[in-house]
């Protein structure tokens, strides 16, 4: 969920020097976790217009009304807008957001899945805020922080830090919390990472074996990371489409961004521009570039990807 707003007499219901009022709510992607608060947001700012990336869907029931899902009808579905030109996606009635002169955008079309009996292509819209030279993305790229970000629950970090799930809770130390953070990164990146091993003699018990820290470093030392989940499950289905979107963001659009704000992990990522962004997607030309450890993929993402791709 993203929102744009302003303070002053031009804001919907706002007054000069008064509280900020959100005039537009933007749903930049398909994923539930990024739009779950849209309805609450629109209840707080009922006059705000609602903009979404293409191919929004409801599950498990398709065809549920926009009013039920979001709380109001969608004002427009985003196509592409860059270089002073607008490109329709064929599904937005040519409605152009009034903020498009300040914030341009380009939509990525990733994998296609059968969702509720209908083939659905998942999309994500990236935004370029001109005045701050900021690229805003959701899942497309990230940077893994080597230190623990704020707002992480210490108790959960300590729980995950344990060598074995059968071990007692460890003492609360900075080292234990950091181990929990690093293991959390591996779990959310790979689902079943290499060194998280089931105990064959103790059903339901999992033990972390030596080597997991090197696998964390493999992720954290990348200047920009295309996360394993989207790279393996989504972008592998449509590499040409992803490459086209990368060309738009890094070259054709003329966006001269010098920082990136993603939805996950570290933000903002300073000192990264179009060339660094493009370098993050070199694997589209050669899968061996920035490859993930095979054993990290073997038990989780790889079987899931193989299962999904065989059924498309």
Coordinates of C-alpha atoms in Angstrom, one line a residue:
X1 CA 0.0 0.0 0.0
X2 CA 1.3 3.4 -0.9
X3 CA -0.3 6.8 -0.4
X4 CA 0.4 10.3 -1.7
X5 CA -0.8 13.4 -0.1
X6 CA 0.0 17.0 0.7
X7 CA -0.4 19.5 3.4
X8 CA -2.2 22.8 2.7
X9 CA -5.4 24.3 1.3
X10 CA -5.2 22.1 -1.8
X11 CA -5.3 18.9 0.2
X12 CA -8.7 17.2 0.4
X13 CA -10.1 18.6 3.6
X14 CA -6.8 20.1 4.7
X15 CA -5.9 23.6 5.7
X16 CA -2.6 25.4 5.5
X17 CA -0.4 24.3 8.4
X18 CA -2.9 21.6 9.3
X19 CA -2.5 17.8 9.4
X20 CA -1.6 16.0 6.2
X21 CA -4.6 14.6 4.3
X22 CA -4.2 11.6 2.0
X23 CA -5.7 12.5 -1.4
X24 CA -4.7 9.3 -3.2
X25 CA -4.2 5.7 -2.2
X26 CA -2.1 3.4 -4.4
X27 CA -2.1 -0.4 -4.4
X28 CA 1.1 -1.2 -6.2
X29 CA 0.9 -4.9 -6.4
X30 CA -1.2 -8.1 -6.2
X31 CA 0.1 -9.4 -2.9
X32 CA -2.3 -9.4 0.1
X33 CA 0.2 -8.2 2.6
X34 CA 0.6 -5.0 0.6
X35 CA -3.1 -4.2 0.3
X36 CA -4.6 -5.5 3.5
X37 CA -4.9 -2.0 5.0
X38 CA -6.4 -0.3 2.0
X39 CA -9.9 -0.5 3.3
X40 CA -9.0 0.9 6.7
X41 CA -7.0 3.7 4.9
X42 CA -10.0 4.6 2.8
X43 CA -12.3 4.7 5.8
X44 CA -10.0 7.2 7.4
X45 CA -9.7 9.3 4.2
X46 CA -13.0 8.5 2.4
X47 CA -12.5 11.3 -0.2
X48 CA -9.2 9.8 -1.5
X49 CA -9.0 8.3 -4.9
X50 CA -7.9 4.7 -5.3
X51 CA -5.4 3.5 -7.9
X52 CA -4.2 0.0 -8.4
X53 CA -1.7 -2.0 -10.4
X54 CA -3.4 -4.3 -13.1
X55 CA -4.9 -7.7 -12.5
X56 CA -6.1 -7.3 -8.9
X57 CA -8.1 -10.4 -7.8
X58 CA -10.0 -11.9 -4.9
X59 CA -9.5 -15.4 -3.5
X60 CA -10.9 -18.0 -3.0
X61 CA -13.9 -16.3 -4.7
X62 CA -13.4 -14.4 -7.9
X63 CA -15.6 -11.6 -9.1
X64 CA -16.0 -10.0 -5.6
X65 CA -16.9 -6.3 -6.0
X66 CA -14.2 -3.6 -5.6
X67 CA -16.5 -2.0 -2.9
X68 CA -16.3 -5.1 -0.8
X69 CA -12.6 -5.7 -1.3
X70 CA -11.3 -2.1 -1.0
X71 CA -14.3 -0.2 0.4
X72 CA -14.9 1.8 -2.8
X73 CA -14.6 1.6 -6.5
X74 CA -11.1 1.9 -8.1
X75 CA -10.5 5.3 -9.7
X76 CA -8.1 3.9 -12.3
X77 CA -5.8 1.0 -13.1
X78 CA -2.2 2.0 -13.7
X79 CA -0.5 1.5 -17.1
X80 CA 2.8 3.1 -17.7
X81 CA 3.7 6.8 -17.5
X82 CA 7.3 7.9 -18.2
X83 CA 9.2 10.4 -20.3
X84 CA 6.1 12.7 -20.4
X85 CA 4.1 10.0 -22.2
X86 CA 1.3 7.7 -21.1
X87 CA 0.9 4.1 -22.1
X88 CA -2.4 2.4 -21.5
X89 CA -2.6 -1.2 -20.3
X90 CA -6.0 -1.7 -21.9
X91 CA -7.8 -2.0 -18.6
X92 CA -8.0 1.5 -17.1
X93 CA -10.3 3.5 -19.4
X94 CA -7.4 5.9 -20.0
X95 CA -7.8 7.5 -16.6
X96 CA -4.4 9.2 -15.7
X97 CA -3.7 10.0 -12.1
X98 CA -3.4 13.7 -11.4
X99 CA -0.1 13.1 -9.7
X100 CA 1.6 11.6 -12.8
X101 CA 3.5 14.8 -13.5
X102 CA 5.3 14.4 -10.2
X103 CA 5.4 10.6 -9.9
X104 CA 5.9 8.5 -13.1
X105 CA 5.4 4.7 -13.1
X106 CA 6.0 1.5 -15.0
X107 CA 4.3 -1.9 -14.5
X108 CA 6.1 -5.2 -14.4
X109 CA 4.2 -8.4 -15.4
X110 CA 5.6 -11.5 -13.7
X111 CA 4.3 -15.0 -13.4
X112 CA 0.9 -16.3 -14.5
X113 CA -1.1 -18.6 -12.2
X114 CA -4.4 -20.3 -12.1
X115 CA -6.2 -18.5 -9.3
X116 CA -9.7 -19.5 -8.5
X117 CA -10.0 -21.1 -12.0
X118 CA -8.8 -18.1 -13.9
X119 CA -5.3 -17.5 -15.4
X120 CA -4.0 -14.4 -13.7
X121 CA -0.8 -12.6 -14.4
X122 CA 0.8 -11.0 -11.3
X123 CA 2.0 -7.4 -11.6
X124 CA 3.9 -4.8 -9.7
X125 CA 4.1 -1.1 -10.5
X126 CA 7.3 0.8 -9.8
X127 CA 7.2 4.6 -9.2
X128 CA 9.7 7.3 -9.8
X129 CA 9.4 10.4 -7.6
X130 CA 11.0 13.1 -9.7
X131 CA 11.9 15.8 -7.1
X132 CA 13.6 13.4 -4.7
X133 CA 15.1 11.1 -7.4
X134 CA 13.6 8.1 -5.6
X135 CA 12.6 4.8 -7.2
X136 CA 9.8 3.1 -5.2
X137 CA 9.3 -0.7 -5.6
X138 CA 7.5 -3.4 -3.7
X139 CA 9.1 -6.8 -4.1
X140 CA 11.3 -6.4 -7.2
X141 CA 14.6 -5.6 -5.4
X142 CA 15.8 -5.4 -1.8
X143 CA 19.0 -5.1 0.3
X144 CA 19.5 -7.4 3.3
X145 CA 20.7 -5.5 6.3
X146 CA 23.5 -7.2 8.3
X147 CA 22.2 -5.7 11.5
X148 CA 18.8 -6.2 13.0
X149 CA 16.2 -3.7 11.7
X150 CA 14.0 -1.9 14.2
X151 CA 10.5 -3.3 15.1
X152 CA 11.7 -6.9 15.2
X153 CA 10.3 -8.8 18.2
X154 CA 13.3 -9.8 20.4
X155 CA 11.5 -12.9 21.7
X156 CA 10.8 -14.2 18.2
X157 CA 14.4 -13.6 17.3
X158 CA 15.6 -15.5 20.3
X159 CA 13.2 -18.4 19.5
X160 CA 14.5 -18.6 15.9
X161 CA 18.2 -18.3 17.0
X162 CA 18.1 -21.7 18.8
X163 CA 20.4 -24.3 17.3
X164 CA 17.6 -26.9 17.8
X165 CA 13.9 -26.4 18.2
X166 CA 14.2 -28.8 21.2
X167 CA 16.7 -26.5 23.0
X168 CA 15.6 -24.1 25.8
X169 CA 15.3 -20.4 25.1
X170 CA 18.7 -18.9 25.0
X171 CA 19.9 -16.0 27.1
X172 CA 18.9 -12.6 25.6
X173 CA 22.2 -11.3 24.2
X174 CA 23.0 -9.2 21.1
X175 CA 24.7 -12.2 19.6
X176 CA 21.6 -14.4 20.0
X177 CA 19.3 -11.8 18.6
X178 CA 21.5 -11.3 15.6
X179 CA 21.6 -15.1 14.9
X180 CA 17.8 -15.0 15.0
X181 CA 17.7 -12.2 12.5
X182 CA 20.1 -14.0 10.1
X183 CA 18.1 -17.3 10.3
X184 CA 14.9 -15.3 9.8
X185 CA 16.3 -13.9 6.5
X186 CA 17.1 -17.4 5.3
X187 CA 13.7 -18.8 6.2
X188 CA 11.7 -16.1 4.5
X189 CA 14.0 -16.2 1.5
X190 CA 14.1 -19.9 0.9
X191 CA 11.3 -21.4 3.0
X192 CA 13.4 -24.5 3.8
X193 CA 17.1 -23.4 3.7
X194 CA 20.0 -25.7 3.4
X195 CA 21.2 -25.9 7.0
X196 CA 17.8 -26.3 8.6
X197 CA 17.8 -30.1 9.0
X198 CA 15.0 -32.3 10.4
X199 CA 16.2 -34.6 13.2
X200 CA 15.7 -38.2 12.0
X201 CA 15.6 -39.5 15.5
X202 CA 13.2 -36.9 16.9
X203 CA 10.1 -36.3 14.9
X204 CA 9.2 -32.6 14.6
X205 CA 12.6 -31.4 15.8
X206 CA 14.7 -29.2 13.5
X207 CA 18.4 -28.5 13.9
X208 CA 20.6 -25.8 12.3
X209 CA 23.9 -27.2 11.1
X210 CA 27.2 -25.4 10.5
X211 CA 27.4 -23.3 7.3
X212 CA 24.1 -21.3 7.6
X213 CA 26.0 -18.1 8.3
X214 CA 27.9 -18.3 5.0
X215 CA 24.5 -18.6 3.3
X216 CA 23.3 -15.5 5.0
X217 CA 26.4 -13.7 3.8
X218 CA 25.6 -14.8 0.2
X219 CA 22.4 -12.8 0.4
X220 CA 23.5 -9.8 2.5
X221 CA 26.7 -9.0 0.5
X222 CA 24.7 -8.2 -2.7
X223 CA 24.4 -4.6 -3.4
X224 CA 20.9 -5.2 -4.8
X225 CA 19.1 -8.5 -4.3
X226 CA 16.2 -9.7 -6.5
X227 CA 14.7 -11.9 -3.8
X228 CA 14.7 -15.7 -4.4
X229 CA 10.9 -16.0 -4.2
X230 CA 10.1 -13.6 -7.0
X231 CA 13.2 -14.5 -9.0
X232 CA 12.4 -18.3 -8.9
X233 CA 8.6 -18.3 -8.9
X234 CA 7.6 -15.3 -10.9
X235 CA 10.3 -13.8 -13.1
X236 CA 11.4 -17.2 -14.4
X237 CA 8.1 -17.5 -16.1
X238 CA 8.4 -14.3 -18.1
X239 CA 12.0 -13.3 -18.4
X240 CA 11.5 -11.4 -21.6
X241 CA 8.7 -9.3 -19.9
X242 CA 10.9 -8.7 -16.9
X243 CA 13.8 -7.7 -19.1
X244 CA 11.6 -5.2 -20.9
X245 CA 10.5 -3.7 -17.6
X246 CA 14.1 -3.4 -16.5
X247 CA 15.0 -1.6 -19.7
X248 CA 12.2 0.9 -19.1
X249 CA 13.2 1.6 -15.5
X250 CA 16.9 1.8 -16.1
X251 CA 17.1 3.4 -19.5
X252 CA 14.1 4.1 -21.6
X253 CA 12.2 6.1 -19.0
X254 CA 15.1 8.5 -18.4
X255 CA 14.6 8.1 -14.6
X256 CA 17.8 9.4 -12.9
X257 CA 17.1 8.0 -9.5
X258 CA 19.9 7.8 -6.9
X259 CA 18.1 5.8 -4.2
X260 CA 15.5 3.0 -4.0
X261 CA 12.8 2.5 -1.4
X262 CA 11.6 -1.1 -1.4
X263 CA 8.8 -2.5 0.8
X264 CA 11.0 -5.2 2.4
X265 CA 14.2 -5.3 4.4
X266 CA 16.5 -2.2 4.2
X267 CA 15.2 1.2 3.1
X268 CA 16.0 3.6 1.8
X269 CA 18.9 2.2 -0.3
X270 CA 21.1 5.1 -1.0
X271 CA 23.6 5.6 -3.8
X272 CA 22.0 3.2 -6.2
X273 CA 21.0 4.3 -9.7
X274 CA 19.8 2.9 -13.0
X275 CA 23.0 1.0 -13.7
X276 CA 23.1 -0.7 -10.3
X277 CA 19.4 -1.5 -10.8
X278 CA 20.1 -3.1 -14.1
X279 CA 23.1 -5.0 -12.8
X280 CA 20.8 -6.6 -10.2
X281 CA 18.9 -8.4 -13.1
X282 CA 22.0 -9.7 -15.0
X283 CA 20.7 -13.2 -14.3
X284 CA 18.1 -12.7 -17.0
X285 CA 20.9 -13.0 -19.5
X286 CA 22.9 -15.7 -17.7
X287 CA 21.3 -17.8 -14.9
X288 CA 24.7 -18.5 -13.4
X289 CA 25.1 -14.8 -12.4
X290 CA 24.4 -14.2 -8.8
X291 CA 23.1 -17.7 -8.4
X292 CA 21.7 -18.8 -5.1
X293 CA 23.2 -21.9 -3.3
X294 CA 21.6 -24.9 -4.9
X295 CA 21.0 -26.6 -1.6
X296 CA 19.1 -23.6 -0.3
X297 CA 16.7 -23.9 -3.3
X298 CA 16.5 -27.7 -3.4
X299 CA 13.9 -28.4 -0.7
X300 CA 11.7 -25.3 -0.9
X301 CA 11.6 -22.9 -3.8
X302 CA 12.8 -25.3 -6.5
X303 CA 10.2 -28.0 -6.0
X304 CA 7.5 -25.4 -5.6
X305 CA 8.6 -23.7 -8.8
X306 CA 8.8 -27.0 -10.7
X307 CA 5.3 -28.0 -9.5
X308 CA 3.8 -24.6 -10.5
X309 CA 5.5 -24.4 -13.9
X310 CA 4.4 -27.9 -14.9
X311 CA 0.8 -26.9 -14.3
X312 CA 0.6 -23.6 -16.2

